[in-house]
Amino acid sequence: MGAHALEKAHGGRGVLLGGVAGVPPGKVAVLGGGIVGYNAALIAVGMQADVWVLDRSIDRMRELDPMLDGRATVAMSNTLQVEEAISEADLVIGAVLVHGARAPKLVTREMLGLMKPGSVLVDVAIDQGGCFETSRPTTHLEPTYEVDGIVHYCVANMPGAVPMTSTRALTNATLPYVEAIADRGLAGAVRSDRALARGVNVMAGRVTYEPVARDLGHPYIPLSEIVDGAPV
Ligand SMILES: NC(=O)c1ccc[n+]([C@@H]2O[C@H](COP(=O)([O-])OP(=O)(O)OC[C@H]3O[C@@H](n4cnc5c(N)ncnc54)[C@H](O)[C@@H]3O)[C@@H](O)[C@H]2O)c1
């Protein structure tokens, strides 16, 4: 999506990520090297872009280096490094996640001034509030908008563009839980499956996941107080 938005006709700078013989490749900065960030980096590397991945977990960076086979630069995420990366990048992918909390705002509006006009921000973390200050959710019908000359792509349900693939992938992971709920009922299923119990955010109208309750200003009620015998 970022490569598409970088095309001139789609509002971008008009840069081909892979470059051509005699013309250097485009630069991609991926903020957050988890599942999304790794896959974005892998595709960008495949397009022969010059790729940087920033994460703040040393363990994750140790994993990423061999996973990307040295074909991307993996660096520690801090304000200085983010500023340097976005000022050089043609495309920035926001892929950070802090479990159970809103995404941290890694790029402020002021920092857009460091970027090259027509460069592109893809905020994948938009479903958790977005990791760029200027992000707001968009849809596939109108996926991009511009702020201070920077193209923003902030579709909150990116997998919805490829439902044949994404629905099958999601169902592979979720169907066992659906079957457990169908067999044993909701209370029975959470009683007998700790993983499912840990995934319950709301039950009987109560917020049963502490960070979500805190972030949304609701009281937190432990699941075990709603379902007798639920794992604590
Ligand atoms: N828009 C969409 O359609 C869509 C689709 C899939 C995922 N998402 C969202 O994308 C985000 C990433 O998902 P994921 O599965 O890759 O999560 P993940 O937990 O696998 O990875 C998140 C990474 O962010 C890193 N991180 C946290 N704070 C950071 C910081 N300040 N600087 C740099 N890195 C930091 C973590 O160390 C971790 O490696 C989530 O918010 C998820 O909900 C959105």
PDB file of C-alpha atoms and ligand atoms in Angstrom:
ATOM      1  CA  MET A   1       0.000   0.000   0.000  1.00  0.00           C
ATOM      2  CA  GLY A   2       2.902   2.314   0.802  1.00  0.00           C
ATOM      3  CA  ALA A   3       4.544   1.687  -2.571  1.00  0.00           C
ATOM      4  CA  HIS A   4       1.214   2.457  -4.279  1.00  0.00           C
ATOM      5  CA  ALA A   5       0.727   5.689  -2.290  1.00  0.00           C
ATOM      6  CA  LEU A   6       4.269   6.784  -3.201  1.00  0.00           C
ATOM      7  CA  GLU A   7       3.300   6.935  -6.868  1.00  0.00           C
ATOM      8  CA  LYS A   8       2.820  10.496  -8.153  1.00  0.00           C
ATOM      9  CA  ALA A   9      -0.741   9.851  -9.360  1.00  0.00           C
ATOM     10  CA  HIS A  10      -1.660   8.763  -5.821  1.00  0.00           C
ATOM     11  CA  GLY A  11      -0.249  11.866  -4.146  1.00  0.00           C
ATOM     12  CA  GLY A  12       3.235  10.576  -3.348  1.00  0.00           C
ATOM     13  CA  ARG A  13       6.729  11.781  -4.257  1.00  0.00           C
ATOM     14  CA  GLY A  14       6.859   9.554  -7.309  1.00  0.00           C
ATOM     15  CA  VAL A  15       9.518   7.149  -6.085  1.00  0.00           C
ATOM     16  CA  LEU A  16       9.951   3.524  -7.180  1.00  0.00           C
ATOM     17  CA  LEU A  17      11.034   1.644  -4.051  1.00  0.00           C
ATOM     18  CA  GLY A  18      13.470  -0.617  -5.877  1.00  0.00           C
ATOM     19  CA  GLY A  19      15.074   2.187  -7.899  1.00  0.00           C
ATOM     20  CA  VAL A  20      16.552   1.272 -11.303  1.00  0.00           C
ATOM     21  CA  ALA A  21      20.092   0.795 -12.541  1.00  0.00           C
ATOM     22  CA  GLY A  22      21.860   4.100 -11.847  1.00  0.00           C
ATOM     23  CA  VAL A  23      19.096   5.434  -9.543  1.00  0.00           C
ATOM     24  CA  PRO A  24      19.216   4.594  -5.828  1.00  0.00           C
ATOM     25  CA  PRO A  25      16.330   2.694  -4.214  1.00  0.00           C
ATOM     26  CA  GLY A  26      13.699   4.350  -2.020  1.00  0.00           C
ATOM     27  CA  LYS A  27      14.140   4.315   1.751  1.00  0.00           C
ATOM     28  CA  VAL A  28      11.643   2.591   4.027  1.00  0.00           C
ATOM     29  CA  ALA A  29      11.562   3.047   7.813  1.00  0.00           C
ATOM     30  CA  VAL A  30       9.514   0.486   9.719  1.00  0.00           C
ATOM     31  CA  LEU A  31       8.688   1.525  13.296  1.00  0.00           C
ATOM     32  CA  GLY A  32       8.065  -1.614  15.362  1.00  0.00           C
ATOM     33  CA  GLY A  33       9.464  -4.958  14.258  1.00  0.00           C
ATOM     34  CA  GLY A  34       6.739  -7.353  15.453  1.00  0.00           C
ATOM     35  CA  ILE A  35       4.513  -9.447  13.182  1.00  0.00           C
ATOM     36  CA  VAL A  36       3.385  -6.475  11.058  1.00  0.00           C
ATOM     37  CA  GLY A  37       6.774  -4.765  10.992  1.00  0.00           C
ATOM     38  CA  TYR A  38       8.683  -7.911  10.069  1.00  0.00           C
ATOM     39  CA  ASN A  39       6.302  -8.703   7.204  1.00  0.00           C
ATOM     40  CA  ALA A  40       6.355  -5.104   5.948  1.00  0.00           C
ATOM     41  CA  ALA A  41      10.167  -5.168   6.048  1.00  0.00           C
ATOM     42  CA  LEU A  42      10.249  -8.505   4.241  1.00  0.00           C
ATOM     43  CA  ILE A  43       8.081  -7.165   1.388  1.00  0.00           C
ATOM     44  CA  ALA A  44      10.075  -3.909   1.202  1.00  0.00           C
ATOM     45  CA  VAL A  45      13.337  -5.881   1.085  1.00  0.00           C
ATOM     46  CA  GLY A  46      11.781  -8.021  -1.661  1.00  0.00           C
ATOM     47  CA  MET A  47      11.074  -4.808  -3.603  1.00  0.00           C
ATOM     48  CA  GLN A  48      14.775  -4.012  -3.167  1.00  0.00           C
ATOM     49  CA  ALA A  49      14.222  -0.887  -1.103  1.00  0.00           C
ATOM     50  CA  ASP A  50      16.717   0.376   1.457  1.00  0.00           C
ATOM     51  CA  VAL A  51      15.002  -0.771   4.670  1.00  0.00           C
ATOM     52  CA  TRP A  52      15.407   0.209   8.337  1.00  0.00           C
ATOM     53  CA  VAL A  53      13.493  -1.470  11.155  1.00  0.00           C
ATOM     54  CA  LEU A  54      13.321   0.241  14.558  1.00  0.00           C
ATOM     55  CA  ASP A  55      12.208  -1.571  17.687  1.00  0.00           C
ATOM     56  CA  ARG A  56      12.757  -0.965  21.377  1.00  0.00           C
ATOM     57  CA  SER A  57      13.020  -4.603  22.416  1.00  0.00           C
ATOM     58  CA  ILE A  58      16.596  -5.882  22.361  1.00  0.00           C
ATOM     59  CA  ASP A  59      15.363  -9.494  22.289  1.00  0.00           C
ATOM     60  CA  ARG A  60      13.204  -8.753  19.247  1.00  0.00           C
ATOM     61  CA  MET A  61      16.102  -7.003  17.480  1.00  0.00           C
ATOM     62  CA  ARG A  62      18.278 -10.066  18.094  1.00  0.00           C
ATOM     63  CA  GLU A  63      15.595 -12.214  16.431  1.00  0.00           C
ATOM     64  CA  LEU A  64      15.042  -9.819  13.532  1.00  0.00           C
ATOM     65  CA  ASP A  65      18.643  -9.633  12.396  1.00  0.00           C
ATOM     66  CA  PRO A  66      18.897 -13.296  11.302  1.00  0.00           C
ATOM     67  CA  MET A  67      15.233 -13.375  10.183  1.00  0.00           C
ATOM     68  CA  LEU A  68      15.918 -10.567   7.708  1.00  0.00           C
ATOM     69  CA  ASP A  69      19.237 -12.147   6.836  1.00  0.00           C
ATOM     70  CA  GLY A  70      21.130  -8.862   7.151  1.00  0.00           C
ATOM     71  CA  ARG A  71      19.121  -7.374   4.257  1.00  0.00           C
ATOM     72  CA  ALA A  72      17.614  -4.641   6.463  1.00  0.00           C
ATOM     73  CA  THR A  73      19.206  -2.448   9.122  1.00  0.00           C
ATOM     74  CA  VAL A  74      17.781  -3.122  12.576  1.00  0.00           C
ATOM     75  CA  ALA A  75      18.164  -0.285  15.095  1.00  0.00           C
ATOM     76  CA  MET A  76      17.014   0.744  18.571  1.00  0.00           C
ATOM     77  CA  SER A  77      13.937   2.966  18.604  1.00  0.00           C
ATOM     78  CA  ASN A  78      14.331   6.269  20.444  1.00  0.00           C
ATOM     79  CA  THR A  79      13.323   9.835  19.572  1.00  0.00           C
ATOM     80  CA  LEU A  80      16.638  10.701  17.956  1.00  0.00           C
ATOM     81  CA  GLN A  81      16.689   7.538  15.839  1.00  0.00           C
ATOM     82  CA  VAL A  82      13.042   8.005  14.787  1.00  0.00           C
ATOM     83  CA  GLU A  83      13.774  11.611  13.747  1.00  0.00           C
ATOM     84  CA  GLU A  84      16.773  10.509  11.709  1.00  0.00           C
ATOM     85  CA  ALA A  85      14.881   7.627  10.081  1.00  0.00           C
ATOM     86  CA  ILE A  86      11.797   9.645   9.067  1.00  0.00           C
ATOM     87  CA  SER A  87      13.853  12.525   7.697  1.00  0.00           C
ATOM     88  CA  GLU A  88      15.598  10.163   5.275  1.00  0.00           C
ATOM     89  CA  ALA A  89      12.646   7.877   4.480  1.00  0.00           C
ATOM     90  CA  ASP A  90      10.362   7.981   1.455  1.00  0.00           C
ATOM     91  CA  LEU A  91       7.981   5.601   3.233  1.00  0.00           C
ATOM     92  CA  VAL A  92       7.387   5.150   6.976  1.00  0.00           C
ATOM     93  CA  ILE A  93       5.398   2.189   8.296  1.00  0.00           C
ATOM     94  CA  GLY A  94       3.942   2.546  11.810  1.00  0.00           C
ATOM     95  CA  ALA A  95       3.716  -0.964  13.283  1.00  0.00           C
ATOM     96  CA  VAL A  96       4.184  -0.562  17.030  1.00  0.00           C
ATOM     97  CA  LEU A  97       2.052  -2.219  19.666  1.00  0.00           C
ATOM     98  CA  VAL A  98       2.036  -1.908  23.417  1.00  0.00           C
ATOM     99  CA  HIS A  99      -0.243  -4.740  24.527  1.00  0.00           C
ATOM    100  CA  GLY A 100      -3.546  -3.589  25.984  1.00  0.00           C
ATOM    101  CA  ALA A 101      -2.780   0.117  25.583  1.00  0.00           C
ATOM    102  CA  ARG A 102      -3.056   2.907  23.053  1.00  0.00           C
ATOM    103  CA  ALA A 103      -0.188   3.068  20.558  1.00  0.00           C
ATOM    104  CA  PRO A 104       2.572   5.551  21.532  1.00  0.00           C
ATOM    105  CA  LYS A 105       2.757   8.648  19.290  1.00  0.00           C
ATOM    106  CA  LEU A 106       6.205   8.256  17.759  1.00  0.00           C
ATOM    107  CA  VAL A 107       5.826  10.981  15.107  1.00  0.00           C
ATOM    108  CA  THR A 108       4.346  14.324  16.161  1.00  0.00           C
ATOM    109  CA  ARG A 109       2.906  16.918  13.785  1.00  0.00           C
ATOM    110  CA  GLU A 110       6.003  19.047  14.282  1.00  0.00           C
ATOM    111  CA  MET A 111       8.204  16.136  13.177  1.00  0.00           C
ATOM    112  CA  LEU A 112       6.422  16.025   9.793  1.00  0.00           C
ATOM    113  CA  GLY A 113       8.508  19.120   9.019  1.00  0.00           C
ATOM    114  CA  LEU A 114      11.618  16.890   9.013  1.00  0.00           C
ATOM    115  CA  MET A 115      10.196  14.716   6.225  1.00  0.00           C
ATOM    116  CA  LYS A 116      10.544  15.057   2.462  1.00  0.00           C
ATOM    117  CA  PRO A 117       7.413  16.497   0.760  1.00  0.00           C
ATOM    118  CA  GLY A 118       5.298  13.740  -0.763  1.00  0.00           C
ATOM    119  CA  SER A 119       6.710  11.001   1.447  1.00  0.00           C
ATOM    120  CA  VAL A 120       4.210   8.516   2.828  1.00  0.00           C
ATOM    121  CA  LEU A 121       3.176   7.447   6.338  1.00  0.00           C
ATOM    122  CA  VAL A 122       1.299   4.142   6.608  1.00  0.00           C
ATOM    123  CA  ASP A 123      -0.127   3.877  10.123  1.00  0.00           C
ATOM    124  CA  VAL A 124      -0.953   0.193  10.544  1.00  0.00           C
ATOM    125  CA  ALA A 125      -1.314   0.774  14.294  1.00  0.00           C
ATOM    126  CA  ILE A 126      -4.333   3.022  13.612  1.00  0.00           C
ATOM    127  CA  ASP A 127      -6.637   0.351  15.072  1.00  0.00           C
ATOM    128  CA  GLN A 128      -4.947   1.010  18.436  1.00  0.00           C
ATOM    129  CA  GLY A 129      -5.201   4.797  18.092  1.00  0.00           C
ATOM    130  CA  GLY A 130      -2.321   5.269  15.644  1.00  0.00           C
ATOM    131  CA  CYS A 131       1.377   5.941  16.247  1.00  0.00           C
ATOM    132  CA  PHE A 132       1.519   9.244  14.340  1.00  0.00           C
ATOM    133  CA  GLU A 133      -0.100  12.314  15.927  1.00  0.00           C
ATOM    134  CA  THR A 134      -1.724  13.318  12.639  1.00  0.00           C
ATOM    135  CA  SER A 135      -3.315   9.911  11.923  1.00  0.00           C
ATOM    136  CA  ARG A 136      -7.074   9.386  11.748  1.00  0.00           C
ATOM    137  CA  PRO A 137      -8.808   6.205  10.607  1.00  0.00           C
ATOM    138  CA  THR A 138      -9.617   5.934   6.881  1.00  0.00           C
ATOM    139  CA  THR A 139     -11.345   3.303   4.728  1.00  0.00           C
ATOM    140  CA  HIS A 140     -10.491   1.438   1.527  1.00  0.00           C
ATOM    141  CA  LEU A 141     -12.814   3.809  -0.381  1.00  0.00           C
ATOM    142  CA  GLU A 142     -10.744   6.854   0.596  1.00  0.00           C
ATOM    143  CA  PRO A 143      -7.552   5.447   2.089  1.00  0.00           C
ATOM    144  CA  THR A 144      -5.257   8.492   2.062  1.00  0.00           C
ATOM    145  CA  TYR A 145      -5.203  12.182   3.001  1.00  0.00           C
ATOM    146  CA  GLU A 146      -2.460  14.766   3.278  1.00  0.00           C
ATOM    147  CA  VAL A 147      -1.146  16.758   6.235  1.00  0.00           C
ATOM    148  CA  ASP A 148       1.653  19.306   5.759  1.00  0.00           C
ATOM    149  CA  GLY A 149       2.546  17.739   2.395  1.00  0.00           C
ATOM    150  CA  ILE A 150       2.875  14.208   3.828  1.00  0.00           C
ATOM    151  CA  VAL A 151       0.570  11.467   2.519  1.00  0.00           C
ATOM    152  CA  HIS A 152      -1.161   9.481   5.298  1.00  0.00           C
ATOM    153  CA  TYR A 153      -2.579   5.983   4.718  1.00  0.00           C
ATOM    154  CA  CYS A 154      -4.544   4.918   7.819  1.00  0.00           C
ATOM    155  CA  VAL A 155      -6.977   2.128   6.879  1.00  0.00           C
ATOM    156  CA  ALA A 156      -8.082   0.539  10.138  1.00  0.00           C
ATOM    157  CA  ASN A 157      -8.884  -2.827   8.541  1.00  0.00           C
ATOM    158  CA  MET A 158      -6.134  -3.402   5.993  1.00  0.00           C
ATOM    159  CA  PRO A 159      -6.761  -7.183   5.724  1.00  0.00           C
ATOM    160  CA  GLY A 160     -10.277  -6.295   4.491  1.00  0.00           C
ATOM    161  CA  ALA A 161      -8.662  -5.525   1.118  1.00  0.00           C
ATOM    162  CA  VAL A 162      -7.915  -9.230   0.684  1.00  0.00           C
ATOM    163  CA  PRO A 163     -10.815 -11.038   2.399  1.00  0.00           C
ATOM    164  CA  MET A 164     -10.315 -14.371   0.626  1.00  0.00           C
ATOM    165  CA  THR A 165      -6.891 -14.681   2.220  1.00  0.00           C
ATOM    166  CA  SER A 166      -7.400 -12.838   5.512  1.00  0.00           C
ATOM    167  CA  THR A 167     -10.669 -14.543   6.494  1.00  0.00           C
ATOM    168  CA  ARG A 168      -9.105 -17.958   6.000  1.00  0.00           C
ATOM    169  CA  ALA A 169      -6.006 -16.957   7.983  1.00  0.00           C
ATOM    170  CA  LEU A 170      -8.074 -15.503  10.828  1.00  0.00           C
ATOM    171  CA  THR A 171     -10.425 -18.472  10.913  1.00  0.00           C
ATOM    172  CA  ASN A 172      -7.499 -20.906  11.178  1.00  0.00           C
ATOM    173  CA  ALA A 173      -6.643 -19.198  14.463  1.00  0.00           C
ATOM    174  CA  THR A 174     -10.135 -18.510  15.840  1.00  0.00           C
ATOM    175  CA  LEU A 175     -12.240 -21.539  14.819  1.00  0.00           C
ATOM    176  CA  PRO A 176     -11.046 -23.755  17.723  1.00  0.00           C
ATOM    177  CA  TYR A 177     -12.363 -21.121  20.171  1.00  0.00           C
ATOM    178  CA  VAL A 178     -15.682 -20.813  18.312  1.00  0.00           C
ATOM    179  CA  GLU A 179     -16.044 -24.601  18.486  1.00  0.00           C
ATOM    180  CA  ALA A 180     -15.242 -24.618  22.220  1.00  0.00           C
ATOM    181  CA  ILE A 181     -17.883 -21.927  22.866  1.00  0.00           C
ATOM    182  CA  ALA A 182     -20.441 -23.799  20.732  1.00  0.00           C
ATOM    183  CA  ASP A 183     -19.743 -27.066  22.599  1.00  0.00           C
ATOM    184  CA  ARG A 184     -19.508 -25.798  26.175  1.00  0.00           C
ATOM    185  CA  GLY A 185     -21.203 -22.377  26.212  1.00  0.00           C
ATOM    186  CA  LEU A 186     -19.312 -19.164  26.937  1.00  0.00           C
ATOM    187  CA  ALA A 187     -18.854 -19.686  30.691  1.00  0.00           C
ATOM    188  CA  GLY A 188     -17.871 -23.336  30.254  1.00  0.00           C
ATOM    189  CA  ALA A 189     -15.396 -22.508  27.507  1.00  0.00           C
ATOM    190  CA  VAL A 190     -13.581 -19.813  29.506  1.00  0.00           C
ATOM    191  CA  ARG A 191     -13.525 -22.096  32.573  1.00  0.00           C
ATOM    192  CA  SER A 192     -11.763 -24.855  30.668  1.00  0.00           C
ATOM    193  CA  ASP A 193      -9.425 -22.800  28.474  1.00  0.00           C
ATOM    194  CA  ARG A 194      -6.993 -20.383  30.115  1.00  0.00           C
ATOM    195  CA  ALA A 195      -5.984 -18.857  26.757  1.00  0.00           C
ATOM    196  CA  LEU A 196      -9.592 -18.017  25.923  1.00  0.00           C
ATOM    197  CA  ALA A 197     -10.151 -16.649  29.446  1.00  0.00           C
ATOM    198  CA  ARG A 198      -7.123 -14.373  29.079  1.00  0.00           C
ATOM    199  CA  GLY A 199      -8.579 -13.005  25.844  1.00  0.00           C
ATOM    200  CA  VAL A 200     -11.922 -11.917  27.317  1.00  0.00           C
ATOM    201  CA  ASN A 201     -12.147  -8.114  27.346  1.00  0.00           C
ATOM    202  CA  VAL A 202     -15.853  -7.672  28.135  1.00  0.00           C
ATOM    203  CA  MET A 203     -18.331 -10.091  29.703  1.00  0.00           C
ATOM    204  CA  ALA A 204     -21.868  -9.492  31.006  1.00  0.00           C
ATOM    205  CA  GLY A 205     -21.392  -5.781  30.303  1.00  0.00           C
ATOM    206  CA  ARG A 206     -18.263  -5.545  32.516  1.00  0.00           C
ATOM    207  CA  VAL A 207     -14.719  -4.791  31.345  1.00  0.00           C
ATOM    208  CA  THR A 208     -12.667  -7.794  32.441  1.00  0.00           C
ATOM    209  CA  TYR A 209      -9.262  -6.731  31.066  1.00  0.00           C
ATOM    210  CA  GLU A 210      -7.461  -4.261  33.303  1.00  0.00           C
ATOM    211  CA  PRO A 211      -5.468  -2.172  30.768  1.00  0.00           C
ATOM    212  CA  VAL A 212      -8.571  -1.690  28.578  1.00  0.00           C
ATOM    213  CA  ALA A 213     -10.644  -0.658  31.622  1.00  0.00           C
ATOM    214  CA  ARG A 214      -7.918   1.812  32.639  1.00  0.00           C
ATOM    215  CA  ASP A 215      -7.518   3.284  29.140  1.00  0.00           C
ATOM    216  CA  LEU A 216     -11.278   3.695  28.624  1.00  0.00           C
ATOM    217  CA  GLY A 217     -12.061   4.891  32.173  1.00  0.00           C
ATOM    218  CA  HIS A 218     -14.313   1.945  33.127  1.00  0.00           C
ATOM    219  CA  PRO A 219     -14.209  -0.081  36.342  1.00  0.00           C
ATOM    220  CA  TYR A 220     -12.184  -3.293  36.060  1.00  0.00           C
ATOM    221  CA  ILE A 221     -13.980  -6.467  37.175  1.00  0.00           C
ATOM    222  CA  PRO A 222     -11.849  -9.659  37.127  1.00  0.00           C
ATOM    223  CA  LEU A 223     -13.380 -12.423  35.002  1.00  0.00           C
ATOM    224  CA  SER A 224     -13.309 -14.790  37.990  1.00  0.00           C
ATOM    225  CA  GLU A 225     -15.858 -12.528  39.742  1.00  0.00           C
ATOM    226  CA  ILE A 226     -18.279 -12.967  36.826  1.00  0.00           C
ATOM    227  CA  VAL A 227     -17.699 -16.605  35.915  1.00  0.00           C
ATOM    228  CA  ASP A 228     -17.363 -19.036  38.835  1.00  0.00           C
ATOM    229  CA  GLY A 229     -14.247 -21.149  38.394  1.00  0.00           C
ATOM    230  CA  ALA A 230     -12.685 -19.004  35.611  1.00  0.00           C
ATOM    231  CA  PRO A 231      -8.857 -19.039  35.727  1.00  0.00           C
ATOM    232  CA  VAL A 232      -7.451 -16.083  37.688  1.00  0.00           C
TER     233      VAL A 232
HETATM  234  N1  LIG B   1      -4.685  -1.518  10.330  1.00  0.00           N
HETATM  235  C1  LIG B   1      -4.797  -2.821  10.209  1.00  0.00           C
HETATM  236  O1  LIG B   1      -5.519  -3.333   9.371  1.00  0.00           O
HETATM  237  C2  LIG B   1      -3.974  -3.730  11.081  1.00  0.00           C
HETATM  238  C3  LIG B   1      -3.741  -5.042  10.701  1.00  0.00           C
HETATM  239  C4  LIG B   1      -2.919  -5.827  11.513  1.00  0.00           C
HETATM  240  C5  LIG B   1      -2.369  -5.295  12.674  1.00  0.00           C
HETATM  241  N2  LIG B   1      -2.652  -4.002  13.018  1.00  0.00           N
HETATM  242  C6  LIG B   1      -2.030  -3.347  14.167  1.00  0.00           C
HETATM  243  O2  LIG B   1      -0.640  -3.219  13.921  1.00  0.00           O
HETATM  244  C7  LIG B   1       0.031  -3.077  15.160  1.00  0.00           C
HETATM  245  C8  LIG B   1       1.223  -4.029  15.229  1.00  0.00           C
HETATM  246  O3  LIG B   1       0.760  -5.381  15.321  1.00  0.00           O
HETATM  247  P1  LIG B   1       1.769  -6.605  15.512  1.00  0.00           P
HETATM  248  O4  LIG B   1       0.940  -7.822  15.406  1.00  0.00           O
HETATM  249  O5  LIG B   1       2.932  -6.434  14.607  1.00  0.00           O
HETATM  250  O6  LIG B   1       2.229  -6.409  17.032  1.00  0.00           O
HETATM  251  P2  LIG B   1       3.508  -7.072  17.713  1.00  0.00           P
HETATM  252  O7  LIG B   1       3.238  -7.094  19.191  1.00  0.00           O
HETATM  253  O8  LIG B   1       3.888  -8.346  17.037  1.00  0.00           O
HETATM  254  O9  LIG B   1       4.696  -6.022  17.421  1.00  0.00           O
HETATM  255  C9  LIG B   1       4.737  -4.749  17.971  1.00  0.00           C
HETATM  256  C10 LIG B   1       6.198  -4.330  18.073  1.00  0.00           C
HETATM  257  O10 LIG B   1       6.227  -2.954  18.449  1.00  0.00           O
HETATM  258  C11 LIG B   1       7.396  -2.792  19.256  1.00  0.00           C
HETATM  259  N3  LIG B   1       7.323  -1.511  19.948  1.00  0.00           N
HETATM  260  C12 LIG B   1       6.579  -1.154  21.019  1.00  0.00           C
HETATM  261  N4  LIG B   1       6.818   0.140  21.345  1.00  0.00           N
HETATM  262  C13 LIG B   1       7.738   0.595  20.442  1.00  0.00           C
HETATM  263  C14 LIG B   1       8.385   1.843  20.247  1.00  0.00           C
HETATM  264  N5  LIG B   1       8.145   2.882  21.050  1.00  0.00           N
HETATM  265  N6  LIG B   1       9.256   1.951  19.196  1.00  0.00           N
HETATM  266  C15 LIG B   1       9.495   0.891  18.379  1.00  0.00           C
HETATM  267  N7  LIG B   1       8.914  -0.310  18.528  1.00  0.00           N
HETATM  268  C16 LIG B   1       8.050  -0.446  19.546  1.00  0.00           C
HETATM  269  C17 LIG B   1       7.391  -4.027  20.145  1.00  0.00           C
HETATM  270  O11 LIG B   1       8.651  -4.264  20.735  1.00  0.00           O
HETATM  271  C18 LIG B   1       6.980  -5.113  19.140  1.00  0.00           C
HETATM  272  O12 LIG B   1       8.108  -5.746  18.560  1.00  0.00           O
HETATM  273  C19 LIG B   1      -1.041  -3.365  16.215  1.00  0.00           C
HETATM  274  O13 LIG B   1      -1.514  -2.122  16.699  1.00  0.00           O
HETATM  275  C20 LIG B   1      -2.103  -4.094  15.462  1.00  0.00           C
HETATM  276  O14 LIG B   1      -3.380  -3.960  16.072  1.00  0.00           O
HETATM  277  C21 LIG B   1      -3.443  -3.230  12.236  1.00  0.00           C
END
